[in-house]
CSV table of C-alpha atoms in Angstrom, one decimal:
chain,number,residue,atom,x,y,z
R,675,UNK,CA,-0.3,-0.4,0.0
R,676,UNK,CA,1.3,3.4,-1.2
R,677,UNK,CA,1.6,7.1,1.5
R,678,UNK,CA,0.3,9.3,0.2
R,679,UNK,CA,1.4,11.8,2.5
R,680,UNK,CA,-0.6,14.9,1.5
R,681,UNK,CA,-2.8,12.5,2.8
R,682,UNK,CA,-1.2,11.6,6.0
R,683,UNK,CA,-0.3,15.6,6.9
R,684,UNK,CA,-3.1,17.1,5.7
R,685,UNK,CA,-4.7,13.8,7.9
R,686,UNK,CA,-2.2,14.4,10.8
R,687,UNK,CA,-3.3,18.3,10.8
R,688,UNK,CA,-6.8,18.2,11.1
R,689,UNK,CA,-6.5,15.9,14.1
R,690,UNK,CA,-3.7,17.6,15.9
R,691,UNK,CA,-5.3,21.3,15.3
R,692,UNK,CA,-9.0,20.1,17.0
R,693,UNK,CA,-6.8,18.1,19.3
R,694,UNK,CA,-6.9,21.8,21.5
R,695,UNK,CA,-9.9,23.5,23.2
R,696,UNK,CA,-10.8,26.5,22.2
R,697,UNK,CA,-10.5,27.3,24.9
R,698,UNK,CA,-7.0,27.2,24.4
R,699,UNK,CA,-7.1,29.5,21.5
R,700,UNK,CA,-5.9,32.7,23.4
R,701,UNK,CA,-2.3,30.4,24.8
R,702,UNK,CA,-1.8,29.3,21.3
R,703,UNK,CA,-2.0,32.4,19.9
R,704,UNK,CA,-0.2,34.4,22.6
R,705,UNK,CA,2.9,31.9,22.6
R,706,UNK,CA,3.0,31.4,18.2
R,707,UNK,CA,4.3,34.9,18.4
R,708,UNK,CA,7.7,35.4,18.1
R,709,UNK,CA,7.8,39.5,20.0
R,710,UNK,CA,6.4,37.5,23.5
R,711,UNK,CA,9.6,34.9,23.5
R,712,UNK,CA,11.7,38.7,23.9
R,713,UNK,CA,12.1,37.9,27.5
R,714,UNK,CA,12.9,34.3,27.1
R,715,UNK,CA,15.9,34.9,24.4
R,716,UNK,CA,17.5,37.2,26.3
R,717,UNK,CA,17.8,35.6,29.4
R,718,UNK,CA,19.1,32.8,27.3
R,719,UNK,CA,21.7,34.4,25.4
R,720,UNK,CA,22.8,36.0,29.1
R,721,UNK,CA,23.3,32.0,30.0
R,722,UNK,CA,26.6,32.5,27.5
R,723,UNK,CA,28.0,35.0,30.0
R,724,UNK,CA,27.0,33.5,34.0
R,725,UNK,CA,29.0,30.8,34.9
R,726,UNK,CA,31.7,31.7,31.4
R,727,UNK,CA,34.6,34.2,30.3
R,728,UNK,CA,33.8,37.4,29.3
R,729,UNK,CA,35.4,36.3,25.2
R,730,UNK,CA,33.8,32.6,25.9
R,731,UNK,CA,30.4,33.3,26.0
R,732,UNK,CA,31.0,36.1,22.4
R,733,UNK,CA,31.7,33.6,21.1
R,734,UNK,CA,29.4,31.6,22.1
R,735,UNK,CA,26.6,34.3,21.7
R,736,UNK,CA,28.2,35.2,18.3
R,737,UNK,CA,27.2,31.5,16.7
R,738,UNK,CA,24.0,31.3,18.2
R,739,UNK,CA,23.3,34.2,16.4
R,740,UNK,CA,25.2,33.1,13.2
R,741,UNK,CA,23.1,29.2,13.8
R,742,UNK,CA,20.1,31.2,14.1
R,743,UNK,CA,20.3,33.7,11.1
R,744,UNK,CA,21.6,31.2,8.7
R,745,UNK,CA,18.7,29.1,9.3
R,746,UNK,CA,16.1,31.5,8.9
R,747,UNK,CA,18.4,32.4,5.9
R,748,UNK,CA,18.0,28.8,4.6
R,749,UNK,CA,13.5,28.6,5.5
R,750,UNK,CA,13.5,31.0,3.3
R,751,UNK,CA,15.5,29.8,0.7
R,752,UNK,CA,14.0,26.9,0.9
R,753,UNK,CA,10.0,28.7,1.1
R,754,UNK,CA,11.2,30.0,-2.4
R,755,UNK,CA,11.4,27.2,-3.8
R,756,UNK,CA,9.2,24.4,-2.8
R,757,UNK,CA,5.9,27.5,-3.0
R,758,UNK,CA,3.8,24.6,-1.0
R,759,UNK,CA,0.2,26.3,0.5
R,760,UNK,CA,0.0,26.8,4.5
R,761,UNK,CA,-3.0,25.0,5.6
R,762,UNK,CA,-5.4,28.2,6.0
R,763,UNK,CA,-4.8,29.1,2.2
R,764,UNK,CA,-6.1,25.4,1.3
R,765,UNK,CA,-9.8,26.0,1.6
R,766,UNK,CA,-10.3,22.4,2.0
R,767,UNK,CA,-8.8,21.7,4.8
R,768,UNK,CA,-9.4,26.1,6.7
R,769,UNK,CA,-13.0,25.0,6.1
R,770,UNK,CA,-12.3,21.7,8.8
R,771,UNK,CA,-9.7,23.5,10.7
R,772,UNK,CA,-9.2,26.4,13.2
R,773,UNK,CA,-7.5,28.7,11.7
R,774,UNK,CA,-6.0,31.6,14.2
R,775,UNK,CA,-3.3,33.0,11.5
R,776,UNK,CA,-3.8,33.6,8.3
R,777,UNK,CA,0.3,34.4,7.3
R,778,UNK,CA,-0.1,34.1,2.8
R,779,UNK,CA,3.5,32.8,2.3
R,780,UNK,CA,4.9,29.7,1.9
R,781,UNK,CA,4.6,26.8,4.0
R,782,UNK,CA,7.1,24.4,3.5
R,783,UNK,CA,9.7,24.2,5.9
R,784,UNK,CA,8.9,25.6,9.5
R,785,UNK,CA,10.8,28.7,10.4
R,786,UNK,CA,9.8,29.2,13.8
R,787,UNK,CA,10.8,25.6,14.1
R,788,UNK,CA,14.0,25.4,12.3
R,789,UNK,CA,15.6,28.8,14.6
R,790,UNK,CA,14.2,27.6,17.8
R,791,UNK,CA,15.5,24.4,17.4
R,792,UNK,CA,18.8,26.1,16.5
R,793,UNK,CA,18.8,28.0,18.9
R,794,UNK,CA,18.0,25.1,21.9
R,795,UNK,CA,19.7,22.6,20.5
R,796,UNK,CA,23.3,25.3,20.4
R,797,UNK,CA,22.1,26.4,23.7
R,798,UNK,CA,21.9,23.0,25.2
R,799,UNK,CA,25.1,21.6,23.7
R,800,UNK,CA,27.4,24.1,24.2
R,801,UNK,CA,26.1,24.6,27.9
R,802,UNK,CA,24.2,21.7,29.4
R,803,UNK,CA,27.7,21.0,31.7
R,804,UNK,CA,27.2,24.2,33.1
R,805,UNK,CA,23.6,24.1,34.2
R,806,UNK,CA,22.1,21.1,35.7
R,807,UNK,CA,18.5,21.4,33.9
R,808,UNK,CA,18.9,23.5,31.2
R,809,UNK,CA,17.4,20.2,29.4
R,810,UNK,CA,13.7,22.1,30.8
R,811,UNK,CA,14.7,24.9,27.3
R,812,UNK,CA,13.3,22.5,24.9
R,813,UNK,CA,9.7,23.3,25.7
R,814,UNK,CA,10.6,26.6,23.8
R,815,UNK,CA,10.9,24.9,21.4
R,816,UNK,CA,8.1,23.0,21.5
R,817,UNK,CA,5.3,25.1,21.9
R,818,UNK,CA,6.9,27.4,19.4
R,819,UNK,CA,7.1,24.9,17.2
R,820,UNK,CA,3.4,22.9,17.5
R,821,UNK,CA,1.5,26.3,18.4
R,822,UNK,CA,1.8,26.5,13.9
R,823,UNK,CA,-0.6,23.6,13.9
R,824,UNK,CA,-2.3,24.8,16.7
R,825,UNK,CA,-3.2,27.9,15.3
R,826,UNK,CA,-3.4,26.6,11.3
R,827,UNK,CA,-0.6,27.6,9.6
R,828,UNK,CA,1.6,24.9,9.3
R,829,UNK,CA,1.1,21.0,8.8
R,830,UNK,CA,3.2,18.7,10.9
R,831,UNK,CA,5.4,17.6,7.9
R,832,UNK,CA,6.1,21.6,8.6
R,833,UNK,CA,7.3,21.5,11.9
R,834,UNK,CA,9.7,18.1,11.4
R,835,UNK,CA,11.4,19.1,9.2
R,836,UNK,CA,11.7,22.0,10.9
R,837,UNK,CA,12.9,21.4,13.7
R,838,UNK,CA,15.5,18.2,11.7
R,839,UNK,CA,17.0,21.4,9.8
R,840,UNK,CA,17.8,23.0,12.9
R,841,UNK,CA,19.1,20.5,15.0
R,842,UNK,CA,21.9,19.3,12.3
R,843,UNK,CA,23.1,23.2,11.8
R,844,UNK,CA,23.4,23.6,16.0
R,845,UNK,CA,25.4,20.7,16.0
R,846,UNK,CA,27.0,21.8,12.5
R,847,UNK,CA,27.8,25.6,14.0
R,848,UNK,CA,28.9,23.4,17.4
R,849,UNK,CA,31.1,21.6,16.4
R,850,UNK,CA,32.5,25.1,14.5
R,851,UNK,CA,31.5,26.8,18.5
R,852,UNK,CA,34.4,24.0,19.5
R,853,UNK,CA,36.8,24.5,17.3
R,854,UNK,CA,36.6,28.4,17.8
R,855,UNK,CA,36.3,28.0,21.3
R,856,UNK,CA,39.8,25.5,21.3
R,857,UNK,CA,41.8,28.3,19.2
R,858,UNK,CA,40.5,31.0,21.4
R,859,UNK,CA,42.2,28.5,24.5
R,860,UNK,CA,45.5,28.4,23.0
R,861,UNK,CA,45.8,30.8,21.0
R,862,UNK,CA,45.2,33.3,24.3
R,863,UNK,CA,47.7,31.2,25.9
């Protein structure tokens, strides 16, 4: 039996979108906007300086910003190539899902997922030895990304692929960070 990726993705979209009760609509609408996360993001950036020398903190902050920026560019480039319609713009779907937000640009893959996972994975890998409960920061990309399904603007595959792309880029940037950190320590001594 052949699996139609559009069919499973559409069906999962409808199921997940309708799984959230209407009482949570204001919550998902709030969570989906980047600007609401700015204080948390500033907190995450400050973690690079709390238990680290300033040079190491500046390097970590610079790399996480570069990683997030490149991830955003790759996401936008991919969206312009793929040109996949968002669920809220597909008439057959918009009749069976809750649409709380209505962007009109392309869907594949989710920038919310790719950039939030890129930043979170990089921060986690870089700072996990300094902070005992740092793994809790993964609540952010999970909520932030899944909100896109609950507000009706991304298919599950957009979120999954975005999360995978962000994670891969974070790992690559973490390797770059370790290389540069090694150079900083050995050239500095």
